[in-house]
Every structure is written in C-alpha cells, then in structure tokens.
XYZ file of C-alpha atoms in Angstrom:
689
model
C -140.978 -52.959 85.858
C -137.216 -52.509 86.112
C -135.649 -49.826 88.277
C -134.392 -48.069 85.130
C -137.894 -47.814 83.676
C -139.326 -46.603 86.974
C -136.681 -43.898 87.180
C -137.269 -42.813 83.591
C -141.030 -42.622 84.102
C -140.595 -40.531 87.260
C -138.287 -38.159 85.380
C -140.690 -37.967 82.437
C -143.654 -37.266 84.693
C -141.727 -34.556 86.553
C -140.850 -32.876 83.242
C -144.436 -33.251 82.072
C -145.874 -31.670 85.223
C -143.227 -28.951 85.024
C -144.407 -28.081 81.496
C -141.090 -29.199 79.934
C -142.973 -31.078 77.259
C -140.143 -31.769 74.786
C -138.034 -33.284 77.556
C -140.961 -35.396 78.769
C -141.718 -36.636 75.251
C -138.123 -37.774 74.710
C -138.159 -39.693 77.980
C -141.490 -41.413 77.254
C -140.266 -42.445 73.808
C -137.069 -43.801 75.336
C -139.161 -45.937 77.712
C -141.122 -47.279 74.734
C -137.876 -48.047 72.890
C -136.817 -50.157 75.864
C -140.252 -51.633 76.560
C -142.610 -51.425 73.551
C -146.330 -51.312 74.458
C -145.546 -50.165 77.988
C -149.027 -49.207 79.233
C -148.174 -46.194 81.384
C -145.614 -44.787 78.924
C -148.104 -45.024 76.052
C -150.781 -43.430 78.223
C -148.576 -40.538 79.342
C -147.165 -39.919 75.859
C -150.680 -39.969 74.357
C -151.840 -37.444 76.963
C -148.885 -35.182 76.167
C -149.423 -35.441 72.400
C -153.102 -34.531 72.868
C -152.003 -31.358 74.595
C -149.630 -30.573 71.719
C -152.359 -31.141 69.105
C -150.891 -34.323 67.634
C -154.237 -36.093 67.739
C -153.655 -38.931 65.290
C -150.633 -40.420 67.079
C -152.221 -39.724 70.459
C -155.300 -41.768 69.564
C -153.199 -44.603 68.153
C -151.324 -44.815 71.467
C -154.525 -44.650 73.529
C -156.141 -47.374 71.441
C -153.067 -49.519 71.956
C -152.967 -49.226 75.740
C -156.462 -48.403 76.972
C -157.852 -51.945 76.935
C -154.839 -53.164 78.954
C -155.239 -50.527 81.676
C -158.327 -52.076 83.235
C -160.926 -50.027 85.125
C -158.770 -46.901 85.202
C -161.043 -43.803 85.222
C -158.150 -41.347 84.778
C -156.920 -43.116 81.637
C -160.466 -43.257 80.235
C -160.860 -39.509 80.848
C -157.588 -38.717 79.097
C -158.668 -40.879 76.164
C -162.017 -39.048 76.081
C -160.243 -35.682 76.048
C -158.180 -36.838 73.070
C -161.296 -37.998 71.237
C -162.981 -34.645 71.841
C -159.902 -32.786 70.606
C -160.134 -34.855 67.417
C -163.804 -33.861 66.973
C -165.227 -37.247 68.017
C -167.684 -35.858 70.547
C -170.059 -38.819 70.816
C -167.203 -41.267 71.451
C -165.735 -38.857 74.006
C -169.048 -38.763 75.903
C -169.178 -42.557 75.893
C -165.654 -42.750 77.378
C -166.456 -40.233 80.124
C -169.531 -42.296 80.993
C -167.402 -45.444 81.062
C -165.007 -43.696 83.464
C -167.976 -42.965 85.751
C -169.006 -46.606 85.590
C -165.591 -47.404 87.088
C -165.795 -44.653 89.703
C -169.221 -43.026 90.106
C -167.901 -39.756 91.499
C -164.678 -39.349 89.553
C -164.422 -35.522 89.396
C -162.657 -35.227 86.018
C -165.308 -37.345 84.331
C -168.149 -35.491 86.071
C -166.829 -32.087 85.012
C -166.014 -32.869 81.381
C -169.202 -34.821 80.817
C -171.166 -31.893 82.284
C -169.314 -29.508 79.972
C -170.167 -31.565 76.881
C -173.788 -32.040 77.907
C -174.127 -28.274 78.370
C -172.753 -27.720 74.855
C -175.494 -30.063 73.615
C -178.144 -28.058 75.452
C -178.768 -30.784 78.049
C -178.765 -28.359 80.967
C -180.604 -30.626 83.404
C -177.957 -33.354 83.045
C -175.239 -30.692 83.354
C -176.665 -29.487 86.663
C -177.015 -33.039 87.984
C -173.399 -33.946 87.143
C -171.979 -30.722 88.570
C -174.115 -31.035 91.692
C -172.520 -34.423 92.335
C -169.062 -32.958 91.742
C -169.575 -29.930 93.982
C -170.835 -32.121 96.807
C -167.363 -33.671 96.773
C -165.245 -30.649 95.779
C -167.086 -27.578 97.002
C -164.351 -25.084 96.100
C -163.903 -25.939 92.433
C -163.840 -22.730 90.404
C -164.532 -24.261 86.974
C -167.434 -26.327 88.282
C -169.119 -23.327 89.924
C -168.741 -21.270 86.749
C -170.230 -23.979 84.526
C -172.940 -24.636 87.123
C -173.964 -20.978 86.992
C -174.164 -20.947 83.190
C -176.343 -24.077 83.143
C -178.671 -22.694 85.821
C -178.977 -19.440 83.906
C -179.873 -21.334 80.722
C -182.731 -23.013 82.605
C -184.008 -19.642 83.853
C -182.922 -20.210 87.468
C -181.389 -16.758 87.652
C -181.015 -16.317 91.423
C -179.380 -19.716 91.791
C -177.120 -18.909 88.841
C -175.968 -15.649 90.426
C -175.209 -17.505 93.642
C -173.099 -20.008 91.683
C -171.199 -17.158 90.020
C -170.593 -15.583 93.438
C -169.202 -18.923 94.619
C -166.960 -19.076 91.532
C -165.655 -15.583 92.271
C -164.968 -16.585 95.861
C -163.165 -19.734 94.706
C -161.006 -17.538 92.435
C -159.448 -15.983 95.559
C -156.771 -13.504 94.354
C -156.486 -14.825 90.803
C -157.250 -11.849 88.517
C -157.635 -14.096 85.456
C -160.333 -16.179 87.121
C -162.106 -13.171 88.631
C -162.155 -11.560 85.195
C -163.466 -14.809 83.700
C -166.481 -14.762 86.019
C -167.041 -11.091 85.242
C -166.946 -11.798 81.504
C -169.659 -14.440 81.872
C -171.823 -12.072 83.919
C -171.314 -9.360 81.309
C -172.319 -11.707 78.490
C -175.475 -12.603 80.446
C -176.377 -8.942 80.943
C -175.485 -8.526 84.635
C -173.489 -5.367 83.997
C -173.205 -4.006 87.552
C -172.121 -7.355 89.004
C -169.602 -7.767 86.176
C -168.119 -4.319 86.768
C -167.676 -5.093 90.462
C -165.591 -8.136 89.547
C -163.507 -6.272 86.971
C -162.802 -3.631 89.625
C -161.802 -6.374 92.060
C -159.439 -7.940 89.521
C -157.863 -4.542 88.821
C -157.459 -3.844 92.533
C -155.289 -6.980 92.662
C -153.385 -6.258 89.441
C -153.892 -2.694 88.241
C -152.349 -3.511 84.840
C -154.503 -6.582 84.126
C -155.375 -5.851 80.492
C -158.176 -8.446 80.020
C -160.044 -6.892 82.946
C -159.498 -3.409 81.508
C -160.895 -4.485 78.147
C -163.921 -6.128 79.737
C -164.480 -3.140 82.009
C -164.491 -0.880 78.936
C -166.934 -3.238 77.205
C -169.263 -3.099 80.206
C -169.076 0.696 80.323
C -169.971 0.868 76.628
C -172.919 -1.462 77.252
C -174.182 0.885 79.981
C -173.722 3.957 77.761
C -170.757 5.454 79.642
C -168.583 6.085 76.613
C -166.183 8.663 78.043
C -165.283 6.399 80.962
C -164.863 3.502 78.541
C -162.474 5.588 76.424
C -160.409 6.440 79.494
C -160.107 2.763 80.465
C -159.139 1.815 76.910
C -156.435 4.488 76.820
C -154.941 2.967 79.957
C -155.174 -0.540 78.498
C -153.451 0.578 75.298
C -150.436 1.775 77.293
C -149.905 -1.817 78.453
C -150.952 -3.599 75.219
C -150.577 -1.197 72.288
C -151.016 -3.950 69.669
C -154.121 -5.594 71.123
C -156.746 -5.543 68.371
C -159.721 -5.761 70.746
C -158.833 -2.344 72.159
C -158.927 -0.749 68.719
C -162.228 -2.519 67.963
C -163.794 -1.037 71.086
C -162.587 2.455 70.176
C -164.288 1.984 66.796
C -167.418 0.743 68.556
C -167.562 3.907 70.678
C -167.292 6.071 67.580
C -170.070 4.175 65.786
C -172.401 4.055 68.781
C -171.841 7.768 69.280
C -172.896 8.451 65.695
C -169.477 9.127 64.167
C -170.005 6.139 61.909
C -167.671 7.190 59.103
C -164.620 7.378 61.373
C -165.630 4.217 63.241
C -165.974 2.340 59.955
C -162.562 3.583 58.808
C -160.949 2.229 61.980
C -162.792 -1.090 61.700
C -161.825 -1.451 58.034
C -158.160 -0.929 58.919
C -158.496 -3.482 61.700
C -160.091 -6.062 59.394
C -157.231 -5.605 56.963
C -154.744 -6.068 59.798
C -156.588 -9.016 61.391
C -158.345 -10.749 58.469
C -159.091 -13.895 60.490
C -161.322 -12.070 62.986
C -164.827 -12.781 61.709
C -166.373 -10.755 64.559
C -164.550 -7.573 63.526
C -165.589 -8.098 59.914
C -169.239 -8.676 60.910
C -169.270 -5.452 62.949
C -167.928 -3.645 59.904
C -170.713 -5.040 57.708
C -173.396 -3.931 60.185
C -171.959 -0.418 60.290
C -171.633 -0.095 56.500
C -175.428 -0.132 56.206
C -175.516 3.319 57.815
C -173.338 4.973 55.151
C -174.951 6.269 51.918
C -172.051 5.155 49.715
C -172.808 1.506 50.556
C -176.448 1.608 49.425
C -175.767 -0.568 46.403
C -173.437 -3.204 44.932
C -170.499 -2.230 47.155
C -172.284 -3.640 50.195
C -172.878 -7.007 48.521
C -169.210 -7.103 47.559
C -168.263 -6.655 51.226
C -170.788 -9.267 52.400
C -169.499 -11.827 49.924
C -165.950 -11.117 51.058
C -166.999 -11.866 54.646
C -168.532 -15.173 53.548
C -165.442 -16.183 51.540
C -163.105 -15.261 54.380
C -164.888 -16.771 57.360
C -167.242 -19.580 56.370
C -166.104 -23.197 55.988
C -166.597 -24.787 52.563
C -169.055 -27.659 52.389
C -167.084 -30.915 52.260
C -169.781 -32.536 50.108
C -173.341 -31.774 49.007
C -175.637 -32.409 51.985
C -178.109 -35.270 51.970
C -181.476 -34.643 53.617
C -183.989 -37.066 55.089
C -186.815 -34.541 54.557
C -189.726 -35.950 52.562
C -190.107 -34.244 49.174
C -193.842 -33.710 49.463
C -195.166 -30.317 48.363
C -198.361 -30.260 50.433
C -197.317 -31.683 53.800
C -196.914 -29.715 57.034
C -193.615 -27.816 56.890
C -191.083 -27.499 59.675
C -189.918 -23.877 59.770
C -186.950 -22.840 61.902
C -186.247 -19.225 62.919
C -182.840 -18.450 64.401
C -181.907 -15.227 66.225
C -180.314 -13.750 69.379
C -183.236 -11.291 69.582
C -186.079 -13.304 71.101
C -186.177 -10.755 73.935
C -187.108 -7.102 74.520
C -186.071 -6.064 71.032
C -187.756 -4.520 67.938
C -188.001 -8.028 66.459
C -191.021 -8.567 68.712
C -192.890 -5.630 67.153
C -192.259 -6.952 63.629
C -192.637 -10.721 63.873
C -194.516 -11.822 67.004
C -197.862 -11.293 65.249
C -196.652 -13.484 62.397
C -195.520 -16.256 64.742
C -198.830 -16.196 66.619
C -200.943 -16.442 63.487
C -199.123 -19.129 61.529
C -201.569 -21.908 60.699
C -200.343 -24.829 62.767
C -202.084 -27.236 60.408
C -199.542 -26.190 57.776
C -196.580 -24.866 59.781
C -194.605 -26.232 62.735
C -192.466 -23.405 64.112
C -189.096 -24.101 65.742
C -187.284 -21.183 67.406
C -183.493 -21.469 67.812
C -182.656 -18.875 70.423
C -179.183 -17.400 70.907
C -180.520 -15.127 73.677
C -178.080 -14.992 76.596
C -180.434 -13.464 79.168
C -184.132 -14.257 79.080
C -186.800 -11.684 79.920
C -190.598 -11.445 79.822
C -190.581 -11.131 76.030
C -188.436 -14.280 75.773
C -191.099 -16.147 77.705
C -193.732 -14.980 75.202
C -191.590 -16.326 72.343
C -191.213 -19.630 74.196
C -194.988 -19.927 74.478
C -195.632 -19.200 70.800
C -193.033 -21.710 69.567
C -194.037 -25.274 68.787
C -190.470 -26.221 69.739
C -187.916 -24.026 71.528
C -184.176 -24.636 71.315
C -181.646 -22.714 73.422
C -178.452 -22.503 71.343
C -176.722 -19.535 73.010
C -172.983 -20.095 73.301
C -172.981 -23.205 71.120
C -170.695 -23.361 68.094
C -172.246 -23.128 64.647
C -171.560 -26.739 63.656
C -173.285 -28.064 66.780
C -176.324 -25.824 66.174
C -176.457 -27.010 62.556
C -176.422 -30.614 63.747
C -179.364 -29.896 66.084
C -181.306 -28.291 63.198
C -180.533 -31.256 60.949
C -181.752 -33.699 63.606
C -184.972 -31.652 63.924
C -185.482 -32.181 60.158
C -186.156 -28.505 59.535
C -187.453 -27.899 56.007
C -186.850 -24.141 55.815
C -184.353 -22.351 58.054
C -184.861 -18.589 58.410
C -182.258 -15.976 59.339
C -183.854 -13.114 61.290
C -180.854 -11.033 62.309
C -178.130 -10.876 59.649
C -174.782 -9.695 60.993
C -176.029 -8.360 64.322
C -174.035 -9.269 67.425
C -174.312 -12.714 68.982
C -176.141 -14.060 65.920
C -174.694 -17.440 64.831
C -175.165 -16.735 61.138
C -172.295 -19.137 60.370
C -174.834 -21.948 60.908
C -176.155 -21.418 57.384
C -172.796 -22.361 55.856
C -173.315 -25.941 57.064
C -176.590 -26.134 55.063
C -178.583 -27.806 57.876
C -181.904 -27.342 56.026
C -182.851 -28.001 52.387
C -184.119 -24.423 51.936
C -182.590 -21.399 53.662
C -184.121 -17.917 53.762
C -183.361 -14.519 55.275
C -185.897 -12.003 56.588
C -183.029 -9.574 57.231
C -183.128 -6.265 55.333
C -179.709 -6.615 53.671
C -178.017 -9.359 51.701
C -175.920 -11.797 53.708
C -173.585 -12.626 50.809
C -173.817 -16.266 51.939
C -174.261 -18.603 48.982
C -176.103 -21.196 51.066
C -178.946 -18.752 51.829
C -181.304 -19.166 48.899
C -184.018 -16.529 49.246
C -184.810 -13.142 50.796
C -188.417 -12.328 51.708
C -189.561 -8.703 51.636
C -192.193 -6.206 50.501
C -193.060 -5.465 46.869
C -190.808 -2.391 46.573
C -187.784 -3.901 48.330
C -185.385 -2.777 45.581
C -185.314 0.305 43.387
C -187.028 0.064 39.995
C -184.561 -1.015 37.335
C -181.887 -2.065 39.826
C -179.976 -5.236 38.939
C -181.049 -7.501 41.795
C -178.094 -9.870 41.424
C -175.779 -6.913 42.085
C -177.620 -6.050 45.313
C -178.370 -9.454 46.830
C -176.805 -12.897 46.661
C -180.231 -14.346 47.504
C -183.188 -14.694 45.129
C -185.721 -12.008 46.098
C -189.216 -13.192 46.948
C -191.692 -10.306 47.094
C -194.699 -10.600 49.402
C -198.047 -9.120 48.303
C -198.564 -7.073 51.468
C -196.342 -5.732 54.272
C -193.283 -7.855 54.893
C -193.927 -7.904 58.656
C -196.782 -8.045 61.199
C -196.761 -4.939 63.368
C -197.518 -5.183 67.097
C -198.061 -1.710 68.625
C -196.736 -0.881 72.111
C -199.009 -2.011 74.929
C -201.130 0.586 76.718
C -200.568 3.238 74.065
C -202.518 6.399 74.971
C -204.970 8.011 72.583
C -203.349 10.291 70.024
C -203.010 13.806 71.396
C -203.309 17.131 69.557
C -200.657 18.303 67.127
C -197.792 19.747 69.236
C -197.404 22.665 66.785
C -200.901 23.914 67.717
C -199.772 24.244 71.329
C -196.177 25.343 70.732
C -196.580 27.725 67.826
C -193.718 26.059 65.945
C -193.001 22.768 64.198
C -191.046 20.003 65.891
C -189.278 17.451 63.732
C -188.168 14.279 65.465
C -185.987 11.189 65.276
C -186.164 8.119 67.509
C -183.564 5.392 67.079
C -179.831 4.858 67.298
C -177.101 7.396 66.641
C -175.178 5.324 64.049
C -178.096 5.877 61.653
C -177.475 9.651 61.729
C -174.597 10.065 59.290
C -173.135 13.442 58.335
C -175.184 13.259 55.120
C -178.366 12.831 57.159
C -177.417 15.742 59.426
C -176.794 17.922 56.385
C -180.269 17.144 55.033
C -181.827 17.895 58.410
C -179.979 21.222 58.533
C -181.497 22.158 55.165
C -184.973 21.258 56.453
C -184.542 23.317 59.620
C -183.210 26.299 57.679
C -186.273 26.266 55.412
C -188.783 25.685 58.230
C -188.555 28.917 60.229
C -188.547 28.596 64.038
C -188.784 24.818 63.795
C -187.100 22.593 66.361
C -185.567 19.132 66.249
C -185.814 16.515 68.970
C -183.452 13.537 68.902
C -184.033 10.556 71.163
C -181.278 7.960 71.005
C -179.327 5.651 73.269
C -176.155 7.327 74.478
C -177.372 10.927 74.472
C -177.611 10.899 78.271
C -173.779 10.724 78.238
C -172.212 14.203 78.195
C -169.323 13.008 76.022
C -171.616 11.514 73.375
C -174.088 14.384 73.443
C -171.353 17.000 72.986
C -169.745 15.066 70.131
C -173.130 14.709 68.448
C -173.904 18.419 68.799
C -170.464 19.266 67.408
C -171.216 17.146 64.342
C -174.655 18.751 64.035
C -173.113 22.227 64.177
C -170.574 21.326 61.499
C -173.443 20.076 59.300
C -175.148 23.479 59.537
C -177.707 22.869 62.303
C -178.367 25.477 64.987
C -177.770 23.450 68.120
C -179.876 25.790 70.252
C -182.866 24.420 68.309
C -182.006 20.783 69.059
C -183.232 18.822 72.093
C -181.312 15.617 72.892
C -182.815 12.842 74.986
C -181.298 9.540 76.020
C -183.136 6.216 76.017
C -183.406 3.891 78.963
C -181.230 0.937 77.872
C -183.688 -1.412 79.622
C -186.559 -0.322 77.350
C -186.429 -0.538 73.577
C -189.626 1.502 72.973
C -190.450 4.837 74.605
C -193.864 6.079 73.510
C -194.066 9.364 75.433
C -191.702 11.083 72.983
C -194.330 11.093 70.210
C -196.466 13.660 72.060
C -193.677 16.153 71.308
C -193.145 15.437 67.572
C -195.113 16.839 64.632
C -193.141 15.245 61.764
C -190.765 12.307 61.902
C -187.487 12.141 60.008
C -186.562 8.630 58.890
C -182.769 8.159 58.630
C -181.165 6.947 55.431
C -179.916 4.696 53.983
C -180.723 2.440 56.966
C -184.433 3.067 57.590
C -186.000 2.177 60.937
C -189.094 -0.047 60.550
C -190.222 -0.267 64.174
C -189.682 3.420 64.957
C -191.532 4.334 61.750
C -194.510 2.155 62.660
C -194.553 3.476 66.222
C -194.559 7.044 64.889
C -197.544 6.342 62.643
C -199.380 4.559 65.465
C -199.007 7.682 67.616
C -200.125 10.067 64.881
C -196.712 11.192 63.609
C -196.224 11.053 59.818
C -192.626 10.754 58.670
C -190.636 11.401 55.511
C -188.197 8.841 54.166
C -185.649 8.584 51.377
C -186.148 5.410 49.336
C -182.719 4.186 48.315
C -181.545 1.206 46.303
C -181.168 -1.797 48.643
C -183.892 -3.407 50.788
C -182.468 -1.787 53.949
C -182.918 1.641 52.341
C -186.539 1.022 51.299
C -188.133 -0.152 54.556
C -189.620 3.309 55.186
C -191.250 3.266 51.754
C -192.797 -0.128 52.548
C -194.238 1.155 55.842
C -195.626 4.391 54.350
C -197.030 2.576 51.328
C -198.974 0.253 53.600
C -200.895 3.207 55.118
C -201.346 5.045 51.818
C -198.707 7.698 52.505
C -196.094 6.620 49.971
C -196.105 10.224 48.705
C -193.929 10.994 51.743
C -191.170 8.750 50.337
C -188.634 10.756 48.339
C -186.289 9.413 45.678
C -183.571 12.080 46.104
C -182.069 14.009 49.001
C -183.527 17.225 47.625
C -186.915 15.548 47.491
C -186.512 14.371 51.086
C -185.881 17.955 52.217
C -188.751 19.398 50.206
C -191.282 16.833 51.403
C -190.355 17.456 55.049
C -190.729 21.215 54.576
C -193.973 21.092 52.571
C -195.597 18.667 55.026
C -195.144 21.241 57.788
C -196.556 24.217 55.907
C -200.215 23.204 56.169
C -200.853 22.846 59.890
C -204.546 22.037 59.420
C -203.752 19.185 57.029
C -200.992 17.942 59.345
C -203.410 18.018 62.274
C -205.950 16.017 60.258
C -203.296 13.418 59.390
C -202.423 13.106 63.069
C -206.052 12.512 64.061
C -206.587 9.822 61.424
C -203.235 8.022 61.349
C -204.063 5.381 63.928
C -207.169 4.402 61.969
C -205.010 4.171 58.820
C -202.598 1.860 60.633
C -205.443 -0.267 62.005
C -206.699 -0.801 58.428
C -203.230 -1.453 56.980
C -202.054 -4.947 56.065
C -199.312 -4.789 58.721
C -202.084 -5.088 61.348
C -203.872 -7.942 59.579
C -201.654 -10.620 61.061
C -203.622 -13.514 59.605
C -203.160 -12.167 56.086
C -199.455 -11.538 56.673
C -199.073 -15.071 58.041
C -200.854 -16.467 54.981
C -198.490 -14.479 52.726
C -195.446 -15.969 54.420
C -196.931 -19.458 54.379
C -197.512 -19.197 50.636
C -193.943 -17.948 50.208
C -192.643 -20.883 52.253
C -194.672 -23.242 50.092
C -193.372 -21.657 46.863
C -189.695 -22.029 47.775
C -190.342 -25.509 49.169
C -191.898 -26.607 45.862
C -188.788 -25.396 44.045
C -186.637 -27.678 46.195
C -188.993 -30.621 45.851
C -188.831 -30.598 42.050
C -185.022 -30.283 41.874
C-alpha cells in the first residue's frame, strides 16, 4: 500500500469514527478510484453504507472483498450486520458463526449471535453465548441487559434480576442506559425496581424526558394516576410535542372512567400520528366502551386500522398442510394473557378438555412475566412457544414451520397482543374468539354463542369475519378456587338493596351512570357498590364520584372499592351485593359468571355487536335471559323490578350456583366438543377450496 493510500485510509477512518460520514464516504471512494477492489476500503465503505441504510451497494462491496480478507472475524461480523439489515437473517447467523470459527471468543460475534438467537426463541443458546462473552468482558452493559431478558424468558427470575442489576451498575451515570434497564423491568412487571431506576436516572438529569415518560407509565401501572399526571406535566414542559405524553394523558382518562374524553384525545392523536399502530389499537379498544360504537361504526374503525398498519401480502401463501378433512388438527392459540387474567376463567376448561386424538394444541405466548397461571397453561399445551417481544413476521414464520392448521386470536386489540401476525397468513384458516371484529381480512371466522348479534342485524356490517355460532356457551367457565358457600341475601340483613358492579372503570360510561342513577332513584334507600381498579387512588375516586354526581347519582349512597392489581378476581365483594349491574355496551363475561356463581343475578342490556351481547349469552345459559333488556328503559325497569320481591330474589340467590353447575358453561367436555366441531367445519371449507 502506498503512503498516499495509507494516509487517505487513516483520514477516512478518523472521519468515520468521528461520525462525519459524508466526509468518510468521499475519502473511501477516492481510495477505490485510485486502487479499485482495495480490500480495506471496500470493507470500510460497505460498513458505512450499512449504517446509512444503503444495503444493496453495501452487500455488493462486502461480497467483493470478504473472500479476500481471510479469517477476519471483524469483517465477517460487519458483513453479517449488513445481511441482517437487509432482512437476510439466516445468512447473517451463518456469518456470525463463521466469525466465531475464526476466533472462538470474538465479542461482537458472541453478542450479535446471542441477540439473533434470542429473537428466534433459542434462549438457552443465548445464555450460553452471553455467558462466554461476559466471562471475557464482565462490564458490558448490552450483554448484561440481553442476558437478563433471556434468563427471564426461561423463568430464571432471580438470576434475571441480578443480570439487570449488573446492567444498571454498568450504566454508571448514563441516564439513557439506566432508563433502558428500567424500561425492560417495567415491561416485565417489576414496577418497584423500574421506578427506582427511573428515579436514579432523573437524579442524574432531572430533565431526562424518556425517564419521565417511563416513570409516568409505571405510576399508571401501579394505579397512582395523580402522580403520573404530575410527572407528565413536567415532561410536557420539556417536550411539548412528544406524542407519547399525550397518549398517556388519554390513558389516564380512560382508565379513570372518563372514556369519552380519553377517546377524543386518542382520536386526535391518531389523526396527528397516523403511523402509530399502537395509538390506533388503544383507540379501538376504548371505542368498545362507548354506546355510539355498538354497530357498523366500530367495524369501519377496525378496518381502517387494518388498512393503515398491516402489510399487504406479497403473494398468496402456499401451505404444506395436508388437505385431509378427518386427520388430527393442529390448533394454535395466540395471546399475551396466558397468566393471571380473566382468559383463564373462560378458556382453561376448554383447553383441558380438547380431545387430543383430534386436536393438537399449540400455545403462542406473548406473556412478558410468567406466574402460577402461566405454568398451568404450559402444562395443558401440547406445545408451548414463547413469542414475547418477537416481531410479527418472525412469529408468523414460527407458526408456519409448526404447520398450524387453524390459528386462533384470543385477545383482539388488547395491549402486547401481536395481532399483526394474522396479516402474514401463517395458517390456512384463521379464527378469532375475541368479542369484537378485528377488521382484518385475513381472519376468516369468529366463533361465539347463538345470540352473538342482534336479530335482523346485517352481520357483514358488524364483522369482517364470517360468524360461526356454537350450540352452547361460547366459553368454558372455571369458577374461582375455594369459593365459599353462598351466603344469605344482603338485603335481608341490611334492610335495603345493594346494587353492584365489579370490573374496570372504562366500562362505566356517562350513559351507564345515567341509567344507574335512574335505577337508584326508583329503588328507594338502595345503595351502589363499585369495585374497580384505580378507585383506591383519591384522584380517580373523586373524578369518578364527580361524574356520578353529574349523572344524577347521590354519591352518599355509593361505596367505592379498589382492586388489588395483583389479583384479577376478588370474591369477597359478592357477599355485599344483591343485584349486579352489567355495563354496556362492553359486557363483562367473567365478572358476570362470578356473580352468578356467588348467587348474584345481574341485569344486562343486549346491544348489537358480539361485545354487547356477552351478558345475554351468560344469562341465557342459566335460564335467566329474561334479565337481558333490549333498551335502556328496559334495563332500568328490570333492575328495579328484580329488587321489589325480596323473597324471590333470596330464592334466586340460594339456587343460582346449582343453575350454574347445570349450565353448559360448566360442561367443559361438551363445550370442547362444540369447538372441535367448529374447527372441523371451517377446516373442511378450506380443504374443498
């Protein structure tokens, strides 16, 4: 190499390392003008172009020089990084492995290969690779962070927390890195530990906006809404245009029950930031709580989400699945809710009673923090796949390799649910068990109970999926463990009626409050007990009572109780309730079943869409469909009339558990057979196409 070329390369490398990329690129190209096919110049220019997103030219340069660079692990790693950036993951993994064959402990190769193996769900290999790296470089922040995530995925929670502590220590005084560790801990459900790190980051830089936003998120997750609002106000002073701040303000409103105003803010945000699929999904979830969206308007919004955020299929998919109508079917369920969540009460009985001679059940879990319920789901699954944190295309590839016949959506647009997977059509038949249309054209069918839509309603204006009605309950109810025997009617002891609601505040719209006020005004001396997450917070409770007062309720007749965020079912509340009030239009299946199990009949308003008719399905299954109204006036009248005959109400309470025991929702084998027949029906349709 001439002295001129050596000088140019040194200047180019100095500019490159100094982030003066245009200057570095000009110098590298000048070297190649003087000496075409110069190995190091091609390698450095290719590395720079990878960073700038010019993948095609970068790969051409790498492929020109890489074979001439010998056993150079650094060059192989840079080539692998370029391949990954171009979407060629398998080739990238091969190149990282080749780099390790040159140098068995090359840290760059160890780290990036571990990162890619983690994305594939190969957590054991990830831990092995990072263990080797950390033995050599014990203070590496990125390695400790990735190590902790892989350990957590394998259920080694104490070791994972230790790795995160090491990552935080390696971050030293870097607020960005400290916040990064806190964000991972928050995502995994370690709220207190996350808040400690956000506080530490803010003690170093008091105006560090990412830490403020994450601190507010953690406060919302722990139900401390007023404190979260205060933190967000401070963050907005430093970043007034940051959309995530506005989204969290909307979240506080919705969680606190002021759904209409929260939806208005989210809708404005979606219009301002149309590329943010997460904002749009939150909006869709919240729309289900508003009466004006119980109908075609919701489907319109869902289809808009799908058009805006899902990738088009490049070509019709080709499947290796055998088109045999009577063979054992591979069924895949996907959800972030295989944990302590109402999903357990609705579907665990179904999973346990599927006939394994006919069904092989795969569970694709997006759960970020496992608990005892997760372990029960793992046991019941024929095959368990952890997909938390993986991108939708990678999950779809895993499902395709598993040769799933029917892929089932369990969770719709709820948070952390990778519903985008369905756009890649990884299975020949795709179904939703969710109670509202997804608007996704690649989801073919929706399973539900017989009365899942209003009589005479145009189904194609309510759901993008073809509706498949099941002959019995559309779920298999599992009552809470250790439920006590049903006690006497509270009204006999109190001398007055107590109406009750158990659930989440977003379900209680102003329209619902107005109906409850009419009930309370007609039922003299009656009281109302509300148990919902967030009501332990003074800020939320006062805002809720203000809304109740404006709706016409006498707040001195309302008792508010919070819910332990660590428990999704609290059974002691039912000893205090005579009559349950189901919210509308978003009915609450699990709370309704739990009420009946504990002797509490409830009234519901049967709306138009499936989400507004869940209460009707539950009541119909125990022979109490007369408590389902078709109008708001009917809802009020049924709640009032039910409370006028205390003897009859007491008799209902004494016999309700027996009714539930005899209902189809408790006959899990029959429910499983219903679903298996439904699977077989939709599978036959695909086979004959």
